[in-house]
Amino acid sequence: MKITIKTFALLLMGAATLVSCNKFLDELPDNRAEVDSEAKIEKLLVSAYPEKTYIMIAEMSSDNVDDYGEKNPNTDRFIDEVYHWKDQTESNNESVEAIWEASYSAIAAANQALKSIEELGSTSQTMREARGEALLCRAYNHFVLVNVFCKHYNAQTSSTDLGIPYMEQVESTLKPEYQRGTVADVYQKIERDVNEALPLVGESYYEQPKYHFNKKAAFAFASRFFLFYEKWDRAIECANAVLGTRPDQMLRDWAAQAAMTQDYEPIVNHYISSTLNCNLMLCTAYSAVGLAFGPYKYYTRYSHGAYLANNETGNAKNIWGGNPRNDYYSPMKIYSATNLDRTIFWKLPYLFEEKDPVAGIGFYRTVYPAFTGDETLLNRAEAEIMLKQYDMACEDMTTWLHNIYKTSYKFTSDNVQKFYSGIDYSYAAAGGMNSTIKKHLHPAFQIDAEGSVQECMLQAVLQCRRIETLQTGLRWFDVKRYGIEIVRRIMDDKGNPVKLVDVLPKNDERRAIQLPSKVISAGIQPNPRN
């Protein structure tokens, strides 16, 4: 269906032309800033990274949070809607509108850079690398959009599932026409851009390589993309390019972090340090995730509390044994007080950009690792399990485990199957509210039956992924990829489940977050709702 989206178009053109929308309306199309040199193209590509992030929405949509009830006042209408999977009516720096605008503005900058590189006609190494970076930025921003606003890719239905517009040209009119297309269309175009970019990408002109798509970051993104695309061999191939022959050297040094002074600010600043091998690409964002997932009361009505930690995630009894509160190199931090039940790893910082020192007015900000060596290693392990390369997957999971946890345990497929076969699935008791570390998997792609070696190995790697990515939003995409049914429940004064409120079945339409209301009002087709 062809549509006219004036609001949508203006969001794109503001970034592409480097002027305000009002200025653009006055001067279209001849007086826009010209990107006519290598230096200007390099500068423009800084704008090809989104200034808003999906982390808050994704984490609060996942099973990494519970509802601590109406007595807890630390919430607002926006986060209430997110937690309950409602179509959003509120707008702020975390909202669907912010994600949509920031991603398409970044895409517009990437498209302008690609056009300017072509017009410049330069064959220099710098412009070759800049083209690779621009293609990766375009692909990555579309990847974020399609995974937030659409159903997850699968070979069965994605040829008809609604996608998002894939922007490939610089806009030059006020009323361009767009087609939403399908999820399959979007994935095919991302794959095209990624495949073209990987041989080009470099980092010779970066002053801060970790804030750009450097080589390792490019292959880490490709590894995640091909894992989501169900192309297991390519996911492994790209992960290999990141991890090399010593994957342990590309992981976070949790032991070194444990040796630091255990104060929040130095720990989170270390977590996002560009000097660490594990941090492949860092992004900045206007976001309060540092408050929402830090040692504060901000948004604590919906928290990753002691019950989740002790029964589903980091402090739960697991295959590797030991005492999680002591045997992690950097154990989870426990906060318990009136209207405060939060068990977390210290990860993302809370930063404040002051605009008016007198009034104390400014913006919440954060820095987050968009890609890490640790996640890439687990990408590879998951792909190996899908190919039934169980020994290799066990080796990778063991490498990850020994890096984060003080244990000599080694994964084997026999031990994994024995351990997970003896665990009940979550929600099998207590009126559908109880938690274990195991949940039913319903992916659209084929896996072996429950209790099989493959299913148990997938349970193990998804548990590793959940711990590794806690508080970064990526669990939501694993929930979508594997059709994991999750619940909404209210916790009592002792922090235990007391009331079941809602269930998100495997095929629920709410798994595709609704488009911004302004975009729908402008004419683009909304996501269907039951």
Coordinates of C-alpha atoms in Angstrom, one line a residue:
M1 CA 0.0 0.0 0.0
K2 CA 1.4 3.4 -1.0
I3 CA 1.1 6.1 1.6
T4 CA 1.9 9.8 2.1
I5 CA 3.5 10.6 5.4
K6 CA 4.4 14.3 5.7
T7 CA 5.3 13.9 9.4
F8 CA 7.4 10.9 8.7
A9 CA 9.2 12.6 5.8
L10 CA 10.0 15.7 7.8
L11 CA 11.7 13.6 10.5
L12 CA 14.0 12.2 7.8
M13 CA 14.8 15.3 6.0
G14 CA 15.8 17.3 9.1
A15 CA 18.8 15.0 9.6
A16 CA 19.6 14.6 5.9
T17 CA 19.9 18.3 5.2
L18 CA 21.5 19.3 8.5
V19 CA 19.0 22.2 9.0
S20 CA 15.7 22.5 11.0
C21 CA 12.4 21.5 9.5
N22 CA 11.2 25.1 9.3
K23 CA 14.4 26.2 7.6
F24 CA 14.0 23.3 5.2
L25 CA 10.4 24.3 4.3
D26 CA 11.6 27.8 3.6
E27 CA 14.5 26.8 1.3
L28 CA 13.8 23.4 -0.3
P29 CA 15.6 22.2 -2.3
D30 CA 18.5 24.5 -3.3
N31 CA 20.0 26.0 -0.1
R32 CA 20.7 23.0 2.0
A33 CA 24.1 22.4 3.5
E34 CA 26.3 20.7 1.0
V35 CA 28.4 17.6 2.0
D36 CA 31.1 18.0 -0.6
S37 CA 34.3 16.9 1.0
E38 CA 35.8 13.9 2.7
A39 CA 35.9 15.8 6.0
K40 CA 32.3 16.8 5.8
I41 CA 31.3 13.2 5.1
E42 CA 33.3 11.9 8.0
K43 CA 31.6 14.5 10.2
L44 CA 28.1 13.7 8.9
L45 CA 28.6 10.0 9.7
V46 CA 28.7 10.9 13.4
S47 CA 25.0 11.6 13.0
A48 CA 24.3 8.2 11.6
Y49 CA 24.1 6.6 15.1
P50 CA 20.8 7.0 16.9
E51 CA 20.7 9.3 19.9
K52 CA 17.8 7.4 21.5
T53 CA 17.8 3.7 22.5
Y54 CA 15.4 0.8 22.7
I55 CA 16.8 -0.4 26.0
M56 CA 14.1 1.0 28.3
I57 CA 11.2 -0.2 26.2
A58 CA 12.7 -3.6 25.5
E59 CA 13.8 -4.4 29.0
M60 CA 10.5 -3.2 30.6
S61 CA 8.6 -5.3 28.0
S62 CA 10.5 -8.5 28.8
D63 CA 10.3 -11.0 31.7
N64 CA 13.2 -9.2 33.5
V65 CA 10.8 -7.1 35.6
D66 CA 7.9 -7.7 37.9
D67 CA 5.1 -5.3 39.2
Y68 CA 5.5 -4.4 42.9
G69 CA 2.0 -3.0 43.1
E70 CA 0.1 0.2 43.5
K71 CA 1.6 1.1 46.9
N72 CA 4.8 1.8 45.0
P73 CA 4.5 5.3 43.5
N74 CA 7.8 5.1 41.5
T75 CA 6.3 5.0 38.1
D76 CA 4.5 7.1 35.4
R77 CA 2.0 6.6 32.7
F78 CA 4.6 5.9 30.1
I79 CA 6.3 3.0 31.9
D80 CA 2.9 1.6 33.0
E81 CA 1.9 1.3 29.3
V82 CA 5.2 -0.3 28.4
Y83 CA 5.2 -2.8 31.1
H84 CA 1.6 -3.9 30.3
W85 CA 2.3 -4.1 26.5
K86 CA -0.2 -1.3 25.8
D87 CA 0.0 0.9 22.7
Q88 CA 1.9 3.9 23.9
T89 CA 0.2 7.3 24.2
E90 CA 3.1 9.1 26.1
S91 CA 6.1 10.6 24.5
N92 CA 9.6 11.1 26.0
N93 CA 13.2 10.3 25.2
E94 CA 12.5 6.5 25.8
S95 CA 9.3 6.3 23.8
V96 CA 8.5 4.7 20.5
E97 CA 8.3 8.1 18.9
A98 CA 11.8 8.9 20.1
I99 CA 13.2 5.5 18.8
W100 CA 11.4 6.0 15.4
E101 CA 12.6 9.5 14.9
A102 CA 16.2 8.9 16.1
S103 CA 16.6 5.8 13.9
Y104 CA 15.2 7.4 10.8
S105 CA 17.2 10.5 11.3
A106 CA 20.4 8.4 11.6
I107 CA 19.3 6.5 8.4
A108 CA 18.9 9.8 6.6
A109 CA 22.4 10.9 7.6
A110 CA 23.8 7.6 6.4
N111 CA 21.9 8.0 3.0
Q112 CA 23.2 11.5 2.6
A113 CA 26.8 10.2 3.3
L114 CA 26.4 7.5 0.7
K115 CA 25.1 10.0 -1.9
S116 CA 27.9 12.4 -1.2
I117 CA 30.5 9.7 -1.4
E118 CA 29.1 8.8 -4.9
E119 CA 29.0 12.4 -6.0
L120 CA 32.5 13.1 -4.7
G121 CA 33.9 10.3 -6.9
S122 CA 36.8 9.7 -4.5
T123 CA 38.4 6.3 -4.5
S124 CA 40.5 6.9 -1.4
Q125 CA 40.7 4.4 1.4
T126 CA 39.0 6.8 3.7
M127 CA 35.9 7.0 1.4
R128 CA 35.9 3.3 0.9
E129 CA 35.8 2.9 4.7
A130 CA 33.2 5.7 5.0
R131 CA 30.9 3.9 2.6
G132 CA 31.2 0.7 4.7
E133 CA 30.3 2.6 7.8
A134 CA 27.4 4.4 6.2
L135 CA 26.0 1.0 4.9
L136 CA 26.4 -0.5 8.3
C137 CA 24.6 2.4 10.0
R138 CA 21.8 2.2 7.6
A139 CA 21.5 -1.6 8.1
Y140 CA 21.7 -1.4 11.9
N141 CA 19.1 1.3 12.3
H142 CA 16.7 -0.6 10.2
F143 CA 17.5 -3.7 12.2
V144 CA 16.6 -1.9 15.4
L145 CA 13.3 -0.7 13.9
V146 CA 12.2 -4.0 12.4
N147 CA 12.9 -5.8 15.7
V148 CA 11.1 -3.3 17.8
F149 CA 8.1 -2.6 15.7
C150 CA 7.5 -5.8 13.8
K151 CA 7.1 -9.5 14.5
H152 CA 10.3 -11.4 14.6
Y153 CA 11.7 -12.7 11.4
N154 CA 10.8 -16.3 10.5
A155 CA 10.8 -18.2 7.2
Q156 CA 7.1 -19.1 7.5
T157 CA 5.3 -15.8 7.8
S158 CA 7.8 -12.9 7.3
S159 CA 7.0 -12.7 3.6
T160 CA 3.6 -11.3 4.7
D161 CA 4.3 -9.8 8.1
L162 CA 4.3 -6.0 8.1
G163 CA 7.8 -4.5 8.0
I164 CA 9.0 -0.9 8.2
P165 CA 9.9 1.4 5.3
Y166 CA 13.5 0.7 4.2
M167 CA 14.9 4.1 3.4
E168 CA 17.6 4.0 0.6
Q169 CA 17.5 7.5 -0.9
V170 CA 17.9 11.1 0.3
E171 CA 14.5 12.7 0.2
S172 CA 14.0 15.8 -2.0
T173 CA 10.3 16.3 -1.8
L174 CA 7.9 17.2 1.0
K175 CA 5.5 14.4 0.3
P176 CA 7.4 11.3 -0.7
E177 CA 5.5 8.0 -0.8
Y178 CA 6.5 5.0 1.2
Q179 CA 5.7 1.4 1.4
R180 CA 5.9 -0.4 4.7
G181 CA 6.8 -3.7 2.9
T182 CA 7.3 -7.0 4.8
V183 CA 9.7 -8.2 7.4
A184 CA 11.3 -10.5 4.8
D185 CA 11.9 -7.4 2.5
V186 CA 13.7 -5.6 5.4
Y187 CA 15.9 -8.5 6.3
Q188 CA 16.9 -9.0 2.6
K189 CA 17.9 -5.4 2.3
I190 CA 19.8 -5.4 5.6
E191 CA 21.7 -8.5 4.4
R192 CA 22.5 -6.8 1.1
D193 CA 23.9 -3.7 3.0
V194 CA 25.8 -5.8 5.5
N195 CA 27.4 -8.0 2.8
E196 CA 28.5 -5.0 0.8
A197 CA 29.9 -3.2 3.9
L198 CA 31.9 -6.0 5.6
P199 CA 34.8 -6.0 3.0
L200 CA 34.9 -2.2 3.1
V201 CA 34.8 -1.4 6.8
G202 CA 37.9 -0.1 8.4
E203 CA 38.9 2.4 11.1
S204 CA 41.8 4.4 9.7
Y205 CA 40.1 7.8 10.0
Y206 CA 38.4 7.3 13.4
E207 CA 39.5 9.4 16.3
Q208 CA 37.5 7.2 18.6
P209 CA 37.1 3.8 16.9
K210 CA 34.9 2.3 19.6
Y211 CA 32.2 4.9 18.9
H212 CA 32.0 3.8 15.3
F213 CA 31.4 0.6 13.3
N214 CA 35.0 -0.6 13.5
K215 CA 35.9 -4.0 12.1
K216 CA 35.1 -6.1 15.1
A217 CA 31.9 -4.2 15.8
A218 CA 30.8 -4.7 12.2
F219 CA 31.3 -8.4 12.4
A220 CA 29.6 -8.6 15.8
F221 CA 26.5 -6.8 14.4
A222 CA 26.6 -9.2 11.4
S223 CA 26.8 -12.2 13.8
R224 CA 23.7 -11.0 15.7
F225 CA 21.9 -10.2 12.5
F226 CA 22.5 -13.6 10.9
L227 CA 21.5 -15.3 14.2
F228 CA 18.2 -13.5 14.1
Y229 CA 18.0 -14.4 10.3
E230 CA 18.3 -18.1 11.1
K231 CA 21.5 -18.3 9.0
W232 CA 23.5 -20.2 11.5
D233 CA 26.7 -20.8 9.4
R234 CA 27.0 -17.1 8.7
A235 CA 26.4 -16.2 12.4
I236 CA 29.4 -18.4 13.3
E237 CA 31.6 -17.1 10.5
C238 CA 31.1 -13.5 11.6
A239 CA 31.5 -14.4 15.3
N240 CA 34.8 -16.1 14.4
A241 CA 36.0 -12.8 12.8
V242 CA 35.5 -11.1 16.1
L243 CA 36.7 -13.7 18.5
G244 CA 39.8 -15.1 16.7
T245 CA 41.7 -18.0 18.2
R246 CA 41.5 -16.6 21.8
P247 CA 37.9 -15.7 22.5
D248 CA 38.7 -15.4 26.2
Q249 CA 40.7 -12.3 25.4
M250 CA 37.7 -10.6 23.9
L251 CA 35.5 -11.0 27.0
R252 CA 34.8 -8.7 29.9
D253 CA 37.4 -9.0 32.7
W254 CA 35.1 -9.5 35.6
A255 CA 37.9 -10.5 37.9
A256 CA 39.6 -7.1 37.2
Q257 CA 36.4 -5.3 37.9
A258 CA 36.0 -7.2 41.1
A259 CA 39.4 -5.9 42.2
M260 CA 38.3 -2.3 41.8
T261 CA 36.9 -0.1 44.6
Q262 CA 33.3 -1.3 44.7
D263 CA 31.5 2.0 44.3
Y264 CA 28.8 2.5 41.7
E265 CA 30.3 5.3 39.6
P266 CA 33.8 3.8 39.0
I267 CA 32.3 0.4 38.3
V268 CA 29.8 1.6 35.6
N269 CA 32.4 3.9 34.1
H270 CA 34.7 1.0 33.8
Y271 CA 31.9 -1.1 32.3
I272 CA 31.6 1.3 29.4
S273 CA 35.3 1.9 29.0
S274 CA 36.5 2.1 25.4
T275 CA 39.8 0.6 26.5
L276 CA 38.2 -2.8 27.1
N277 CA 38.5 -5.4 24.4
C278 CA 35.0 -6.7 25.2
N279 CA 33.4 -3.3 24.3
L280 CA 33.3 -3.5 20.5
M281 CA 31.1 -0.4 19.9
L282 CA 29.8 2.2 22.4
C283 CA 26.8 4.4 21.8
T284 CA 25.5 7.5 23.7
A285 CA 21.8 8.1 24.2
Y286 CA 19.4 10.5 25.8
S287 CA 18.0 7.9 28.3
A288 CA 17.3 7.3 32.0
V289 CA 18.3 3.6 31.9
G290 CA 21.1 4.3 34.3
L291 CA 18.5 5.4 36.8
A292 CA 15.9 2.7 35.9
F293 CA 18.4 -0.1 36.2
G294 CA 20.7 1.3 38.8
P295 CA 20.7 1.8 42.6
Y296 CA 17.9 4.3 42.7
K297 CA 14.2 4.3 43.3
Y298 CA 13.5 5.5 39.8
Y299 CA 10.8 3.3 38.2
T300 CA 11.0 0.7 41.0
R301 CA 7.4 -0.2 40.8
Y302 CA 8.6 -2.4 37.9
S303 CA 11.9 -4.0 39.0
H304 CA 14.2 -6.9 38.6
G305 CA 13.8 -7.9 42.2
A306 CA 15.0 -10.7 44.5
Y307 CA 12.3 -13.2 43.4
L308 CA 13.4 -12.9 39.7
A309 CA 17.1 -13.0 40.6
N310 CA 16.7 -16.0 42.9
N311 CA 14.4 -18.1 40.7
E312 CA 15.1 -17.1 37.1
T313 CA 18.3 -15.2 36.6
G314 CA 21.7 -14.5 38.2
N315 CA 21.2 -15.8 41.7
A316 CA 19.1 -18.9 40.8
K317 CA 20.3 -22.4 41.3
N318 CA 22.1 -23.3 38.1
I319 CA 24.0 -26.1 36.4
W320 CA 27.3 -24.7 37.5
G321 CA 26.5 -24.9 41.2
G322 CA 28.3 -22.9 43.8
N323 CA 26.9 -19.8 45.6
P324 CA 25.9 -17.1 43.1
R325 CA 26.1 -14.4 45.8
N326 CA 29.7 -15.2 46.4
D327 CA 31.0 -16.9 43.2
Y328 CA 30.4 -14.3 40.6
Y329 CA 33.5 -12.3 40.3
S330 CA 31.2 -9.2 40.5
P331 CA 28.0 -10.4 42.3
M332 CA 24.6 -8.9 41.8
K333 CA 23.9 -5.9 44.0
I334 CA 20.9 -6.3 46.3
Y335 CA 18.8 -3.3 47.4
S336 CA 15.9 -3.7 49.8
A337 CA 13.9 -1.0 51.5
T338 CA 10.4 0.5 51.4
N339 CA 9.3 0.6 47.7
L340 CA 12.7 -0.8 46.7
D341 CA 13.3 -4.4 45.7
R342 CA 16.1 -4.4 43.1
T343 CA 18.8 -7.0 42.4
I344 CA 21.1 -5.9 39.6
F345 CA 24.5 -5.9 38.1
W346 CA 26.1 -2.5 37.9
K347 CA 26.3 -1.8 34.2
L348 CA 25.0 1.4 32.6
P349 CA 25.8 4.8 34.0
Y350 CA 23.4 7.6 34.9
L351 CA 24.7 10.8 33.4
F352 CA 23.2 14.2 33.5
E353 CA 23.7 16.8 30.7
E354 CA 23.1 20.2 32.4
K355 CA 21.5 22.8 30.3
D356 CA 20.7 25.4 32.9
P357 CA 23.0 25.3 36.0
V358 CA 20.8 27.7 38.0
A359 CA 17.6 25.9 37.4
G360 CA 19.2 22.5 37.5
I361 CA 17.6 21.6 34.1
G362 CA 19.1 19.2 31.7
F363 CA 18.8 15.7 30.1
Y364 CA 19.3 12.2 31.4
R365 CA 22.0 10.4 29.3
T366 CA 23.9 7.2 29.3
V367 CA 26.6 5.3 27.4
Y368 CA 26.0 1.6 26.5
P369 CA 27.9 -1.2 24.7
A370 CA 25.9 -1.9 21.5
F371 CA 28.0 -5.0 20.8
T372 CA 30.3 -7.0 23.1
G373 CA 32.6 -9.9 22.7
D374 CA 30.7 -11.8 25.4
E375 CA 27.4 -11.5 23.5
T376 CA 29.2 -12.5 20.3
L377 CA 30.6 -15.6 21.9
L378 CA 27.1 -16.6 23.0
N379 CA 25.7 -15.9 19.5
R380 CA 28.2 -18.4 18.2
A381 CA 27.3 -20.9 20.9
E382 CA 23.6 -20.7 20.0
A383 CA 24.2 -21.1 16.3
E384 CA 26.4 -24.1 17.0
I385 CA 23.6 -25.6 19.0
M386 CA 21.2 -25.1 16.1
L387 CA 23.7 -27.0 13.9
K388 CA 24.0 -29.6 16.6
Q389 CA 27.7 -28.9 17.1
Y390 CA 27.2 -29.5 20.8
D391 CA 30.9 -29.9 21.8
M392 CA 31.8 -26.6 20.3
A393 CA 28.9 -24.9 21.9
C394 CA 29.8 -26.4 25.3
E395 CA 33.4 -25.1 24.9
D396 CA 32.1 -21.6 24.1
M397 CA 29.6 -21.6 27.1
T398 CA 32.4 -22.9 29.4
T399 CA 34.7 -20.0 28.2
W400 CA 31.9 -17.5 29.0
L401 CA 31.2 -19.1 32.4
H402 CA 34.8 -19.2 33.6
N403 CA 35.1 -15.6 32.8
I404 CA 32.1 -14.4 34.9
Y405 CA 31.9 -17.1 37.6
K406 CA 34.5 -18.7 39.9
T407 CA 34.0 -22.4 39.0
S408 CA 35.8 -25.2 37.3
Y409 CA 32.6 -26.6 35.9
K410 CA 32.6 -27.5 32.2
F411 CA 29.5 -27.8 30.1
T412 CA 28.8 -31.1 28.4
S413 CA 25.7 -32.0 26.4
D414 CA 25.0 -35.0 28.7
N415 CA 25.2 -32.9 31.8
V416 CA 23.1 -30.1 30.3
Q417 CA 20.4 -32.6 29.3
K418 CA 20.4 -34.3 32.7
F419 CA 20.2 -31.0 34.6
Y420 CA 17.5 -29.3 32.5
S421 CA 15.3 -32.4 32.2
G422 CA 15.0 -32.3 36.0
I423 CA 13.6 -28.8 36.1
D424 CA 10.0 -27.8 35.9
Y425 CA 9.0 -25.1 33.4
S426 CA 8.1 -21.7 34.7
Y427 CA 4.4 -21.0 35.3
A428 CA 3.5 -24.6 35.9
A429 CA 2.5 -24.0 39.5
A430 CA 1.2 -21.2 41.8
G431 CA -1.6 -20.3 39.5
G432 CA 0.7 -19.8 36.6
M433 CA 3.0 -17.4 38.5
N434 CA 6.0 -19.5 39.7
S435 CA 9.4 -19.1 38.2
T436 CA 12.2 -21.4 37.3
I437 CA 15.2 -20.9 35.0
K438 CA 13.4 -22.9 32.2
K439 CA 10.5 -21.7 30.0
H440 CA 8.7 -23.4 27.1
L441 CA 10.3 -22.5 23.7
H442 CA 8.1 -22.0 20.7
P443 CA 10.4 -20.7 17.9
A444 CA 9.0 -20.6 14.3
F445 CA 12.1 -22.5 13.2
Q446 CA 12.4 -26.2 13.9
I447 CA 14.0 -27.5 17.1
D448 CA 13.9 -31.0 18.7
A449 CA 11.3 -32.0 21.2
E450 CA 11.3 -30.8 24.8
G451 CA 13.8 -32.8 26.9
S452 CA 16.0 -33.5 23.9
V453 CA 19.7 -32.6 23.9
Q454 CA 19.1 -29.7 21.6
E455 CA 16.2 -28.2 23.5
C456 CA 18.1 -28.5 26.8
M457 CA 21.2 -27.0 25.2
L458 CA 19.1 -24.1 24.0
Q459 CA 17.7 -23.6 27.5
A460 CA 21.3 -23.4 28.8
V461 CA 22.5 -20.9 26.2
L462 CA 19.4 -18.7 26.6
Q463 CA 20.1 -18.7 30.4
C464 CA 23.7 -17.6 29.8
R465 CA 22.4 -14.9 27.4
R466 CA 19.8 -13.7 29.9
I467 CA 22.4 -13.2 32.6
E468 CA 24.9 -11.6 30.2
T469 CA 22.4 -9.2 28.7
L470 CA 20.4 -8.3 31.8
Q471 CA 19.5 -4.6 31.9
T472 CA 20.4 -4.0 28.2
G473 CA 17.1 -4.9 26.5
L474 CA 18.3 -7.8 24.5
R475 CA 16.2 -10.4 26.5
W476 CA 13.1 -9.0 24.8
F477 CA 14.4 -10.0 21.4
D478 CA 15.2 -13.5 22.7
V479 CA 11.6 -13.7 24.0
K480 CA 10.3 -12.8 20.6
R481 CA 12.7 -15.1 18.7
Y482 CA 11.8 -18.2 20.7
G483 CA 8.1 -17.5 21.2
I484 CA 8.6 -17.6 25.0
E485 CA 5.4 -17.1 26.9
I486 CA 5.8 -14.6 29.7
V487 CA 3.4 -13.2 32.3
R488 CA 2.6 -10.1 34.2
R489 CA 2.1 -10.6 37.9
I490 CA 1.9 -8.5 41.1
M491 CA 4.3 -9.1 43.9
D492 CA 3.2 -9.0 47.6
D493 CA 4.9 -7.1 50.5
K494 CA 7.4 -10.0 50.8
G495 CA 8.4 -9.8 47.2
N496 CA 6.6 -13.0 46.1
P497 CA 4.0 -13.4 43.3
V498 CA 0.5 -12.9 44.5
K499 CA -1.7 -12.1 41.5
L500 CA -1.6 -13.0 37.8
V501 CA -2.6 -10.0 35.7
D502 CA -1.8 -10.9 32.1
V503 CA -0.1 -13.5 29.8
L504 CA 1.7 -12.8 26.5
P505 CA 1.2 -16.0 24.4
K506 CA 3.7 -17.0 21.7
N507 CA 1.8 -15.4 18.8
D508 CA 0.4 -12.4 20.6
E509 CA 0.2 -9.3 18.3
R510 CA 1.6 -7.2 21.1
R511 CA 5.0 -8.7 20.5
A512 CA 5.3 -6.2 17.7
I513 CA 5.3 -2.9 19.5
Q514 CA 2.8 -0.4 18.0
L515 CA 4.1 2.4 15.7
P516 CA 4.1 6.0 17.0
S517 CA 0.6 7.5 17.0
K518 CA 1.9 10.5 14.9
V519 CA 3.1 8.1 12.2
I520 CA -0.1 6.2 12.2
S521 CA -2.1 9.5 12.0
A522 CA 0.0 10.5 9.0
G523 CA -1.2 7.4 7.1
I524 CA 1.1 4.5 7.7
Q525 CA -0.6 1.2 8.5
P526 CA -0.5 0.3 12.2
N527 CA 0.4 -3.1 13.5
P528 CA -2.7 -5.3 13.9
R529 CA -4.1 -5.9 17.4
N530 CA -6.2 -8.9 18.6

